[in-house]
Coordinates of C-alpha atoms and ligand atoms in Angstrom, one line a residue:
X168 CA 0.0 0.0 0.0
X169 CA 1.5 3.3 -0.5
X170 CA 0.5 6.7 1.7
X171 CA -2.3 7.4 -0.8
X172 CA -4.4 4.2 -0.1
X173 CA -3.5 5.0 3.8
X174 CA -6.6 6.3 5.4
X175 CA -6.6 10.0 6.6
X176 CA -6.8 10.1 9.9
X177 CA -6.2 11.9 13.2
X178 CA -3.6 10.3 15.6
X179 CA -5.1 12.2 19.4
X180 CA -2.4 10.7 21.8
X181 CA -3.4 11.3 25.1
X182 CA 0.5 11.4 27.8
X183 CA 1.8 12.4 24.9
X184 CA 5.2 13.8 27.4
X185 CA 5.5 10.4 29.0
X186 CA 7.8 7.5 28.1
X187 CA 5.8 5.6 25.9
X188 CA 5.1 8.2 23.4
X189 CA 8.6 9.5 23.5
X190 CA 10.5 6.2 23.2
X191 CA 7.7 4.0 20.7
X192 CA 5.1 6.1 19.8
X193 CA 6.9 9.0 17.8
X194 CA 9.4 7.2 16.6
X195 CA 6.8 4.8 15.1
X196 CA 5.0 7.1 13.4
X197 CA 7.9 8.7 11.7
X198 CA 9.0 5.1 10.1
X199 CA 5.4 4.6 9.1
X200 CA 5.6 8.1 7.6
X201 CA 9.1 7.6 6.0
X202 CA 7.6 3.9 4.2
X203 CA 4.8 5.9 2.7
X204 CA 2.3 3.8 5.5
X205 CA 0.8 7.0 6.4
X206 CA -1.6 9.1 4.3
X207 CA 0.3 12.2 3.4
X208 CA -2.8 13.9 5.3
X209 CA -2.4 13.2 8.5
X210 CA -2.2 14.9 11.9
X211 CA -1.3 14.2 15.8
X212 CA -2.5 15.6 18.4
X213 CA -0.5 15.1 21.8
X214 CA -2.8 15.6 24.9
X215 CA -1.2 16.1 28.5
X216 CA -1.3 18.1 31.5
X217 CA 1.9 20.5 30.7
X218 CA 1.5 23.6 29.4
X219 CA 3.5 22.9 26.1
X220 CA 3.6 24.9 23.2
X221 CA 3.0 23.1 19.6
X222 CA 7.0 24.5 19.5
X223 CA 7.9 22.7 22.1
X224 CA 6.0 19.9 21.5
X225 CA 7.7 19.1 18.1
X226 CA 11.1 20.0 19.4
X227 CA 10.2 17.0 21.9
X228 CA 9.0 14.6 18.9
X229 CA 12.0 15.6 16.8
X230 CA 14.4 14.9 19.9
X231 CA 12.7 11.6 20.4
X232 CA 13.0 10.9 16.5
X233 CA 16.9 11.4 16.4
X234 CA 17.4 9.5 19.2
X235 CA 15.2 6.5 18.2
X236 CA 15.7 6.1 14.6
X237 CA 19.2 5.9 13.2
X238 CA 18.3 7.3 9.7
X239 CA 15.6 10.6 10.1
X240 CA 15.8 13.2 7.7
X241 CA 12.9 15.9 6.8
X242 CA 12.1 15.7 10.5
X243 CA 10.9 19.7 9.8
X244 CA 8.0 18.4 7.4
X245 CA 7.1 15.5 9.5
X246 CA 6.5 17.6 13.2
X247 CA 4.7 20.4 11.5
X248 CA 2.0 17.8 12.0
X249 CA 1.9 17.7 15.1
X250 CA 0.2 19.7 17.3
X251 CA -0.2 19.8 21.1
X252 CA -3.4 20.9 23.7
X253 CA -3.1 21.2 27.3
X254 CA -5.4 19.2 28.7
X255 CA -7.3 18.4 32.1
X256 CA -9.0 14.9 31.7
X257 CA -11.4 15.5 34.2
X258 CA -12.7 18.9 32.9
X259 CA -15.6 18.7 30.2
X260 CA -14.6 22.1 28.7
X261 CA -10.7 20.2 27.6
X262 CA -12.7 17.6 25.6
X263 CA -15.3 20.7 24.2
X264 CA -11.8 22.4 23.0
X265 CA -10.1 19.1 22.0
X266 CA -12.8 18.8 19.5
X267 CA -12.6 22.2 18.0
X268 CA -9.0 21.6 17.4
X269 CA -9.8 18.0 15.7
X270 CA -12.3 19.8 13.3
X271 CA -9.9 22.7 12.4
X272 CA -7.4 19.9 11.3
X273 CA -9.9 17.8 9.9
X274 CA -10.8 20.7 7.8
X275 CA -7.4 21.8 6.6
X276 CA -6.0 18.6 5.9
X277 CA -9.1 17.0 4.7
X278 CA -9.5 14.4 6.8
X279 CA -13.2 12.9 6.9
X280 CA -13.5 12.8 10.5
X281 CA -11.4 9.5 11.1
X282 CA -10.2 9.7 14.9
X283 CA -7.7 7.4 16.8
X284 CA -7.4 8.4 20.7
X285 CA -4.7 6.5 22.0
X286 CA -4.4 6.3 25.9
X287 CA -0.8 5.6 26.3
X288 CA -1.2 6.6 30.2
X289 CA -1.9 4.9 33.6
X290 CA -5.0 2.6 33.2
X291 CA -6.7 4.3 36.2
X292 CA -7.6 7.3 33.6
X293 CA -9.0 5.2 30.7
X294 CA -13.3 4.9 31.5
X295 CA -13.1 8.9 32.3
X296 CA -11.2 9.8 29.1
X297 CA -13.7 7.1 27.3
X298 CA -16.6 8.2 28.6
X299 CA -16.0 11.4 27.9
X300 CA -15.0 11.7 24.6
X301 CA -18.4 10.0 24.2
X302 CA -20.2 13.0 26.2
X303 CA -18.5 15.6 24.8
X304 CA -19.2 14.1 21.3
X305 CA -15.7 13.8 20.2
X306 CA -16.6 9.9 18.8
X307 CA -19.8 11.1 16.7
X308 CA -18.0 12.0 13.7
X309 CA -18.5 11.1 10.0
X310 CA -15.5 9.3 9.8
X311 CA -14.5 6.1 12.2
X312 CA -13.2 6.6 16.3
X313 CA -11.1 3.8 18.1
X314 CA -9.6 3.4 20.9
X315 CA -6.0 2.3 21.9
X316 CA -5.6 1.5 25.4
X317 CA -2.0 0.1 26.6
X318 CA -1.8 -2.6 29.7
X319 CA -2.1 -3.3 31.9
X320 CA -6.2 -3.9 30.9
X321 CA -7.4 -4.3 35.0
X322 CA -5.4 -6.2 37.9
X323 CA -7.2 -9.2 37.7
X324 CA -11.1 -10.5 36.5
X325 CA -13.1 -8.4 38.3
X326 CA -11.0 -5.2 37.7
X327 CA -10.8 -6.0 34.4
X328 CA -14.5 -6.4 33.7
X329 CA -15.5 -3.1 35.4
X330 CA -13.1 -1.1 33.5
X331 CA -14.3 -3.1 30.4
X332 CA -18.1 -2.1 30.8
X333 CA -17.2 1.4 31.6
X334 CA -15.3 1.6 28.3
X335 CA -18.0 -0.4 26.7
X336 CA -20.2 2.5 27.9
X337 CA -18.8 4.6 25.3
X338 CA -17.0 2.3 22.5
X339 CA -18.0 -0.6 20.9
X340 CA -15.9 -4.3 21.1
X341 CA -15.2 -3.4 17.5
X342 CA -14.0 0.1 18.5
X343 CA -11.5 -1.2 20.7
X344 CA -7.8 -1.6 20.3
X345 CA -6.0 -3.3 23.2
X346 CA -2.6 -3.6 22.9
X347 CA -0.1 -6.4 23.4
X348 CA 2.9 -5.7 21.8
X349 CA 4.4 -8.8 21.8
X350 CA 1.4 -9.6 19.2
X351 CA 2.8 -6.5 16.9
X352 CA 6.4 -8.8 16.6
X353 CA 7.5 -9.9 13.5
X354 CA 8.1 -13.3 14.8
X355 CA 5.0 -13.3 17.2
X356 CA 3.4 -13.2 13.9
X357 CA 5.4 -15.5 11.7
X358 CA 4.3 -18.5 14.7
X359 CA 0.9 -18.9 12.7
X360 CA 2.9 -18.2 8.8
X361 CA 5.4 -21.4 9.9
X362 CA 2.6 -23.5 11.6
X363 CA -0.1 -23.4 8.9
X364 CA 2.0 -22.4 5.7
X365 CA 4.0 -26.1 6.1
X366 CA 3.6 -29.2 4.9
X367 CA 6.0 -30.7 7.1
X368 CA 4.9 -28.7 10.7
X369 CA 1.1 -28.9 10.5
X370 CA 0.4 -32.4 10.5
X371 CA 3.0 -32.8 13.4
X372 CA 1.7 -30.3 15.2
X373 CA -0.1 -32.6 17.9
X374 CA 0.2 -34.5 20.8
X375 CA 1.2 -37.7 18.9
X376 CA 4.5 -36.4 17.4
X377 CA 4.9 -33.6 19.9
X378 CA 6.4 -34.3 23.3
X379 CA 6.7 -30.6 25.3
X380 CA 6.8 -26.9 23.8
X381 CA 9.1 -24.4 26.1
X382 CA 8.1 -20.9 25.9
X383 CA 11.1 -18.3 27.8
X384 CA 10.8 -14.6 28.0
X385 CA 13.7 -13.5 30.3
X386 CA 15.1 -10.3 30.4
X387 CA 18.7 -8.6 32.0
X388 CA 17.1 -5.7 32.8
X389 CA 15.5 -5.4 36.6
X390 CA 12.6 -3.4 37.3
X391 CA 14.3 -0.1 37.2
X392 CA 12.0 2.9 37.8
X393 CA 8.8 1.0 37.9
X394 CA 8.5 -0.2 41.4
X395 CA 5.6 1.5 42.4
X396 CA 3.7 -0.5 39.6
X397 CA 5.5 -3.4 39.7
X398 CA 5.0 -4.0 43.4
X399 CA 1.0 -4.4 42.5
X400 CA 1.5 -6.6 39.6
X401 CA 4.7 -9.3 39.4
X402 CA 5.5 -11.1 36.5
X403 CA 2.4 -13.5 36.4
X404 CA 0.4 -10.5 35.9
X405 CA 3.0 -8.2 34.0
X406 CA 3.8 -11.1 31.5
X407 CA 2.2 -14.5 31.9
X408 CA -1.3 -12.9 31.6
X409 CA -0.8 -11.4 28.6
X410 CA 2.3 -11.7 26.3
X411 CA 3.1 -15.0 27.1
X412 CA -0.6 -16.6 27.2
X413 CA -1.1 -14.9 24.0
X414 CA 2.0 -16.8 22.4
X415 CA 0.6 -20.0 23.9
X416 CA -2.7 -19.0 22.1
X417 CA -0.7 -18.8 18.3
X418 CA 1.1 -22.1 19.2
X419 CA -2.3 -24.5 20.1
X420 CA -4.7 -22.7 18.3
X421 CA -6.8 -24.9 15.5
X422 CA -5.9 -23.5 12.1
X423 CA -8.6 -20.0 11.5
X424 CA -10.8 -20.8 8.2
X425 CA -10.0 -17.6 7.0
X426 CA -7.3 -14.7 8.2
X427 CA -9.9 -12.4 9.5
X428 CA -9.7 -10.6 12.9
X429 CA -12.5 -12.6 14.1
X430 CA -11.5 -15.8 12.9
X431 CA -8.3 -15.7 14.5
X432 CA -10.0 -14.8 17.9
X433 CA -12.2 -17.4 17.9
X434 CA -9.7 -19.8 17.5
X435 CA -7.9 -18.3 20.4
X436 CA -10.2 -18.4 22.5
X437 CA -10.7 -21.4 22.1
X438 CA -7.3 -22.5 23.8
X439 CA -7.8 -20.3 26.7
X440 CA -11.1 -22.3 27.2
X441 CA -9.4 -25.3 27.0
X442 CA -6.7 -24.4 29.4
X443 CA -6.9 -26.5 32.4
X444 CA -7.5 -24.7 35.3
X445 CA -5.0 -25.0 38.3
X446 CA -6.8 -25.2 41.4
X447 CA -5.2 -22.4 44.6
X448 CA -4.1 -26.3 46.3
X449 CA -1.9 -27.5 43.1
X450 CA -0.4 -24.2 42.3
X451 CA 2.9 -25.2 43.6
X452 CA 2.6 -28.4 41.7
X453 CA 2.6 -26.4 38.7
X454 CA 4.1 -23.0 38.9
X455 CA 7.5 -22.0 40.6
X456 CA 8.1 -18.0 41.3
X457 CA 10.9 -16.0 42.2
X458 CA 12.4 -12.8 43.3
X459 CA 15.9 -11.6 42.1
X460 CA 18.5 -10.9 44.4
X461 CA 21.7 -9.0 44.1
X462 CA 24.5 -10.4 41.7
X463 CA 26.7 -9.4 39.0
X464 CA 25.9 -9.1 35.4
X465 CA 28.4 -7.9 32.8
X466 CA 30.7 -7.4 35.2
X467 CA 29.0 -4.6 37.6
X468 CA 27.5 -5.7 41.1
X469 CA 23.6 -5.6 41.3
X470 CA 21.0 -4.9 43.8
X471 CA 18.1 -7.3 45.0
X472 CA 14.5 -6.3 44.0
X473 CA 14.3 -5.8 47.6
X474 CA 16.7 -2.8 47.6
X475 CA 15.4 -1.6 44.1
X476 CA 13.6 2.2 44.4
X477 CA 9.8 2.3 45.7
X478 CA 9.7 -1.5 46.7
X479 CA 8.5 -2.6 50.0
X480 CA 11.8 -4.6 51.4
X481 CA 10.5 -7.4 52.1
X482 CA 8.8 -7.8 49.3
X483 CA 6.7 -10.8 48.1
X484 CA 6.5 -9.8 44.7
X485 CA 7.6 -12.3 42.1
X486 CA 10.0 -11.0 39.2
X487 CA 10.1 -14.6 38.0
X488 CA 7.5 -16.9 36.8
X489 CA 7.9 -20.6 35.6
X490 CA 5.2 -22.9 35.1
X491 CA 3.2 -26.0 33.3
X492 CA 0.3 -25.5 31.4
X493 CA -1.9 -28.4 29.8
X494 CA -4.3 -27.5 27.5
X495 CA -7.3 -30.3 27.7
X496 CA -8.3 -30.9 23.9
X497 CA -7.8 -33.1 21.4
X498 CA -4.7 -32.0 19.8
X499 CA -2.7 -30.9 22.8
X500 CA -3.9 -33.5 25.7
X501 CA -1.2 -35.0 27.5
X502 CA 1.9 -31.9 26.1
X503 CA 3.2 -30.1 28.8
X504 CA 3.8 -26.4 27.9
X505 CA 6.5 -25.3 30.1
X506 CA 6.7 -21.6 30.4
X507 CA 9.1 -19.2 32.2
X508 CA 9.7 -15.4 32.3
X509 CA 11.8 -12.7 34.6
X510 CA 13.3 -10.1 34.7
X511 CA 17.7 -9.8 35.6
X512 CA 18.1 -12.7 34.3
X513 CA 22.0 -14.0 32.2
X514 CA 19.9 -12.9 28.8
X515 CA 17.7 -10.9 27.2
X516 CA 15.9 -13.1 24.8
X517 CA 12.4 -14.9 23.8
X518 CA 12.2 -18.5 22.7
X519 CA 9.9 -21.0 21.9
X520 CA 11.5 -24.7 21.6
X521 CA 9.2 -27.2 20.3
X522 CA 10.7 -30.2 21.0
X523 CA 9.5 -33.6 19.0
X524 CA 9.1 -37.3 20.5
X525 CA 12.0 -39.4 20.1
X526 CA 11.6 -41.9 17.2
X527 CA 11.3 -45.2 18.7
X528 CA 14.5 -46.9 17.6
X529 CA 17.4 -44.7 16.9
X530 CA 20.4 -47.2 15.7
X531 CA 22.8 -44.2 14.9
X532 CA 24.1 -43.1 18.2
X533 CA 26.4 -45.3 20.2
X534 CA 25.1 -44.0 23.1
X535 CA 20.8 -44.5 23.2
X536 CA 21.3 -42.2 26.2
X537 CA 22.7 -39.3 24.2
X538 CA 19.5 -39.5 21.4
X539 CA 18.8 -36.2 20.5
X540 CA 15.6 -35.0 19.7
X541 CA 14.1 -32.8 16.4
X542 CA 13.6 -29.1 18.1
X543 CA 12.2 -26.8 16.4
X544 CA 13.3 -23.4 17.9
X545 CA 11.3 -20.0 17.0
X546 CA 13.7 -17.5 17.9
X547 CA 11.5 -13.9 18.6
X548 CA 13.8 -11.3 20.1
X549 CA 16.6 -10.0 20.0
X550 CA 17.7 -12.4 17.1
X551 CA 14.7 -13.7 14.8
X552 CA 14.2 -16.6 12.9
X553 CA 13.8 -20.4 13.4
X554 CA 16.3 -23.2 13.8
X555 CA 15.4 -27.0 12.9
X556 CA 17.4 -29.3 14.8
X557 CA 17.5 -32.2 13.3
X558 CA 20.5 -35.8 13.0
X559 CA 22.7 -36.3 10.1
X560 CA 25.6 -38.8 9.7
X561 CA 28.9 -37.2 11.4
X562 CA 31.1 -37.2 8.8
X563 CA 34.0 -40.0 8.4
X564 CA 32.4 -41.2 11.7
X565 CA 30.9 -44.9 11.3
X566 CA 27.1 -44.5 10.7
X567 CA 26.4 -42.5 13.8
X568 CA 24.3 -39.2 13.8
X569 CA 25.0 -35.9 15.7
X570 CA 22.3 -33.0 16.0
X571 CA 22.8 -30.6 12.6
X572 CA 21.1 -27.1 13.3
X573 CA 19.2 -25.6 9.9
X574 CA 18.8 -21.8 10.5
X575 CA 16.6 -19.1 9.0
X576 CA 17.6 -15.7 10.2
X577 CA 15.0 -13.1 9.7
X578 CA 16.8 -9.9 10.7
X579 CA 20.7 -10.6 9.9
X580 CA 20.7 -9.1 7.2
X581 CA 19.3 -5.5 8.4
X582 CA 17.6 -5.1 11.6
X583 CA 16.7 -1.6 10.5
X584 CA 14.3 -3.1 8.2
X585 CA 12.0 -5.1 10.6
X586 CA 9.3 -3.0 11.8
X587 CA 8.8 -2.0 15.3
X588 CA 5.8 -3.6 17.0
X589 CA 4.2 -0.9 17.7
X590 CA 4.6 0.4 13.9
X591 CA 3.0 -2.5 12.7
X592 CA 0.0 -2.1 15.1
X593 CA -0.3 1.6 14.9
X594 CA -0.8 0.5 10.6
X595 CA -2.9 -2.1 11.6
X596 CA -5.6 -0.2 13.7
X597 CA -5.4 2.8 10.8
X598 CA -6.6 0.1 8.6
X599 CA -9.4 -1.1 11.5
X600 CA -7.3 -4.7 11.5
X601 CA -7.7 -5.7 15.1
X602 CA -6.5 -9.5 14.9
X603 CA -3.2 -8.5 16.3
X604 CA -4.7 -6.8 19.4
X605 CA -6.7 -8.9 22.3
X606 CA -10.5 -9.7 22.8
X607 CA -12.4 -8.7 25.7
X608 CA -13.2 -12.3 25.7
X609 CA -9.7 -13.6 25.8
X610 CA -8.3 -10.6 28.7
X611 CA -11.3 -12.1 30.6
X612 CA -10.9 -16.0 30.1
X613 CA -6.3 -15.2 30.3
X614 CA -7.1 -13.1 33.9
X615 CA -9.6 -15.8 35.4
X616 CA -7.0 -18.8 34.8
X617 CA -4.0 -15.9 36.4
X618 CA -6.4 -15.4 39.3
X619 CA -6.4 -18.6 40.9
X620 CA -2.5 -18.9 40.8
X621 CA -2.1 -15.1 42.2
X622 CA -4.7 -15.7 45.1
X623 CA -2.5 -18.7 45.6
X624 CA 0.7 -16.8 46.2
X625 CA -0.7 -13.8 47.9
X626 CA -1.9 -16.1 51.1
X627 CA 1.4 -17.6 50.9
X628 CA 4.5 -15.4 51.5
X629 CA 7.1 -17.0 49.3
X630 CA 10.9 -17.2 51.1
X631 CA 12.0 -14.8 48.6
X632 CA 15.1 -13.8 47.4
X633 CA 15.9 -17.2 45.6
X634 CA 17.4 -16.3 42.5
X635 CA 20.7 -14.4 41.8
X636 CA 20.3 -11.8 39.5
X637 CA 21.9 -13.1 36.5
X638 CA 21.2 -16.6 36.4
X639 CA 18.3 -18.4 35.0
X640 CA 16.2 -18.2 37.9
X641 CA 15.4 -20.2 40.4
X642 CA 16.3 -24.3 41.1
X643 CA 12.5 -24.8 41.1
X644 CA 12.5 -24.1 37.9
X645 CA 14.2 -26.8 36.7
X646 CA 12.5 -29.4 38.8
X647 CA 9.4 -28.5 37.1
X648 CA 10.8 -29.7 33.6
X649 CA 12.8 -32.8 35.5
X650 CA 10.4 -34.3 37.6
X651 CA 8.3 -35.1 33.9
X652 CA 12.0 -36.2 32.2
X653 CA 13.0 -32.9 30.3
X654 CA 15.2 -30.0 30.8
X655 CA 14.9 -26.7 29.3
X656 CA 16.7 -26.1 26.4
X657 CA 19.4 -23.2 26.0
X658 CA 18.3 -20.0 25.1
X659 CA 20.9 -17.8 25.5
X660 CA 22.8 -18.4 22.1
X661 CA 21.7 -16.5 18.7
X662 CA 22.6 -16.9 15.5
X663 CA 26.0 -14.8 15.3
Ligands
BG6_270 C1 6.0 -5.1 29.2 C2 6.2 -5.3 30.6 O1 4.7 -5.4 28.8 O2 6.9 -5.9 28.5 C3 7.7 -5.0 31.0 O3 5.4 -4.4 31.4 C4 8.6 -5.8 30.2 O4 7.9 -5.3 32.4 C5 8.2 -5.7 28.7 O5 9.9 -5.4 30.4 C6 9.0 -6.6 27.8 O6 8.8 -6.3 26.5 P1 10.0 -6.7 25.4 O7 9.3 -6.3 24.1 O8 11.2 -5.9 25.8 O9 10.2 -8.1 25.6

C-alpha cells in the first residue's frame, strides 16, 4: 500500500510527554511516515497536563526521532504535523476544546473525520477519558473513532471487567484496540505463517508427534524505575497474563478458516477455554516463582528487588515466573507447555522450543542415552528466525548421527528493516485490522486462569530472594521440567 491508499486520519495521543510516546510512539510514526504507510494527510494531536507549546512539542518529537531512529531526515516536514493541547482529563470544557481543534485539522487537511485516541497513560484514567470523549461528542463524527488502550487492561477478573463495561459504555468491542505488543512482533506473527503455511509442521503439530513446547521470555534488565507498579503486579500478571498466554494462544490454536480478525480470535479463545485450570491447592505443583536478588551481570555488582527504588523490602513480589500449562483438547492433551519469564536474568531473549518425540529406535548413536531430539526453535527477540534441529551422519564417523542445526535468520541481514511492533500495530488499527490486538473475551478468560494462581501466592508469603540476578532463575524451575523427564533447552545463544 503506499501513503495514498492509507486512510486519513487523526492520531489524538493522550500522555503524549510520557515515556511511551517518546521512546515507541513518535518514533513509530515517523518510520510509518518515512515507508509511505501513512496518508500524506495526517495529523497528531499530543494531549497532556503541561502547558507545552505546539513549538515545544515538536522539538520533543524531533528529539525523540533522532534518538530512536538511526536514519531521520525531513524531520521539519514530518512535526509540522503535530500539534499539542493542554489538557485536564477531568474537565468537560478540555474535551469541548479538543474537539474544535480535531475539526480545524480535519478541515485543513481534509480528513473525513477519522479519529484514533490513544491512551498511552496509567490505566486508572482510561473509562473517564472514554466516557468522555463520548459526552463531549468527540466519537460522533463522520469518519470512524477507536480506541487504543495500553496494559495493563485491569489487575485481575473483576478489575478488568469493570473497566471493560465502563469503556463499553462509550466504544464498541469493535472500536477497541488493546494492545499487546508482543502480538505486533514480526516473529509473534510469523508462529501462525510457519505453523499453517508447512507441509511438514502442521500435520506434526499434535500430541502424537509432539512431546513438550518451552516458551522463555527473560530479560537482563531489573525493574528499574517502575517499582511503584510493579509491586502491585509481578510477572504473572506483567507477562504471563498477557504476552506469554497470547504466544501460547498462536502455538495450540486450530488453524482459522480464514485470516480475518474474528477468525483468528475465535480460534484463540478457544485454547484459553481449554486451558486446564490450576486449582489455589496444586499451584505449587505447577508453577514456581521467584524474586531476584543482588548479583553481577556484565561485570557490575547488582541490587536485590528488595533494595530496588519504591519496593516494599520485604517484598513478596515475584519478578520470575515458571510454570506448566496443559491445554485439555484433542490436539494438545497430554503436552506439557512449560513456560518461564523474569526479569535480571543472564539474557535478554524470547524462545519458543518445540521439542518432537524421540523416534522409537534410533540405531545411529552409540550411546541410546545421548539420542537427540528434532527441536524446532522459534527465535523472537533480539535475534529472529527459526532453527530446525535435526541428525545427520557425522562425517567420516561410522554411521552414527550428531544433532545438525538448519537456521533461517529473519533480521541478519538489516535489523533496521524489521518493523517496530508498535509500527506495525499503529498500521494495523489505521486500517481497522484488530487481529493482532486482544478480545475482551480472551483478557477475561487469560485473567480468570491468572487469578487462581495469584490468590494462591498472595496467602502464601514466598521465602523470597531465591534467585541471583543473572542466572536463569530459580532451582524450582528446573525441577518442574525434571520431575516429567525434560530439561529446558538453551536460550541464550543467537545466531552470530
Ligand atoms: C511489558 C512489561 O509489557 O513488556 C515489562 O510491562 C517488560 O515489564 C516488557 O519489560 C518486555 O517487553 P519486550 O518487548 O522488551 O520483551
Amino acid at each position: 500500500m503506499n501513503s495514498e491508499q492509507q486512510p486519513k486520519a487523526v492520531i489524538v495521543i493522550f500522555g503524549a510527554t510520557g515515556d511511551l510516546a517518546k521512546r515507541k510512539l513518535f518514533p513509530s510514526i515517523y518510520r510509518l511516515f518515512k515507508s509511505s504507510r501513512l496518508s500524506k494527510e495526517f495529523a497528531v494531536v499530543g494531549v497532556g497536563r503541561r502547558p507545552w507549546t505546539n513549538e515545544e512539542f515538536r522539538s520533543n518529537v524531533t528529539a525523540s526521532i533522532e534518538k530512536g531512529v538511526e536514519e531521520h531526515q525531513g524531520l521539519e516536514d514530518f512535526t509540522s504535523h503535530f500539534y499539542y493541547q493542554p489538557f485536564d482529563i477531568e474537565k468537560p470544557s478540555s474535551y469541548g476544546q479538543l474537539n474544535e481543534v480535531l475539526k480545524g485539522l480535519e478541515e485543513s487537511y481534509s480528513i473525513p473525520g477519522n479519529r484514533m485516541f490513544y491512551l498511552a497513560m496509567a490505566p486508572e484514567f482510561f473509562a473517564t477519558i472514554a466516557i468522555n470523549l463520548k459526552n463531549e461528542g468527540l466519537t460522533t463524527t463522520e469518519g470512524w473513532s477507536r480506541l487504543v488502550i495500553e496494559k495493563p487492561f485491569g489487575h485481575d477478573f473483576p478489575s478488568a471487567k469493570k473497566l471493560n463495561e465502563e469503556i463499553r459504555e462509550a466504544f464498541s468491542e469493535d472500536q477497541i484496540y488493546r494492545i499487546d505488543h508482543y502480538l505486533g512482533k514480526e516473529m509473534v506473527q510469523n508462529i501462525e505463517v510457519i505453523r499453517f503455511a508447512n507441509a511438514i509442521f502442521e500435520p506434526l503439530w499434535n500430541n502424537r508427534y509432539i512431546s513438550n513446547i518451552q516458551i522463555t521470555s527473560s530479560e537482563v534488565l531489573g525493574v528499574e524505575d517502575r517499582g511503584r507498579y510493579y509491586e502491585t503486579s509481578g510477572a504473572l500478571r506483567d507477562m504471563v497474563q498477557n504476552h506469554i498466554l497470547q504466544m501460547v494462544a498462536l502455538l495450540a490454536m486450530e488453524p482459522p478458516v480464514r485470516l480475518s480478525d474474528e477468525e483468528m480470535r475465535s480460534e484463540k479463545v478457544k485454547v484459553f477455554k481449554a486451558l486446564r485450570p490450576i486449582k489455589a491447592d496444586e499451584v505449587s505443583k505447577y508453577f514456581v516463582r521467584g524474586q531476584y536478588g543482588s548479583g553481577e551481570i556484565n561485570n557490575e555488582n547488582l541490587p536485590g528487588y528488595r533494595e530496588e527504588n519504591n519496593v516494599d523490602p520485604e517484598s513478596n513480589t515475584e519478578t520470575f515466573v515458571a510454570g506448566k500449562l496443559l491445554i485439555d483438547n484433542f490436539r494438545w492433551a497430554g503436552v506439557p507447555i512449560y513456560i518461564r519469564t523474569g526479569k535480571r536474568m543472564k539474557a535478554k531473549t524470547t524462545k519458543i522450543v518445540v521439542q518432537f518425540k524421540d523416534i522409537p529406535m534410533n540405531l545411529y548413536y552409540n550411546n541410546r542415552e545421548n539420542v537427540e531430539p528434532n527441536l524446532l526453535v522459534i527465535h523472537i527477540q533480539p535475534d529472529e528466525g527459526i532453527t530446525l534441529q535435526l541428525n545427520a551422519r557425522k562425517s567420516g564417523d561410522g554411521s552414527y548421527g550428531e544433532p545438525i542445526k538448519l537456521d533461517y535468520c529473519n533480521n541478519c541481514g538489516d535489523k533496521n528493516n524489521t518493523p517496530e511492533a508498535y509500527e506495525r500495530l499503529i498500521d494495523d488499527c489505521l486500517n481497522g485490522d484488530a487481529t493482532n490486538f486482544t478480545h475482551w473475551d480472551e483478557v477475561s478468560l487469560t485473567w480468570t486462569f491468572v487469578d487462581e494462581i495469584s490468590k494462591a501466592w498472595e496467602m502464601k508469603p514466598a521465602s523470597f530472594p531465591n534467585y541471583k540476578s543473572g542466572s536463569m532463575g530459580p532451582e524450582n524451575s528446573e525441577k518442574l521440567l525434571s520431575d516429567d523427564g525434560f530439561n529446558w533447552w538453551p536460550v541464550t545463544d543467537t545466531f552470530e
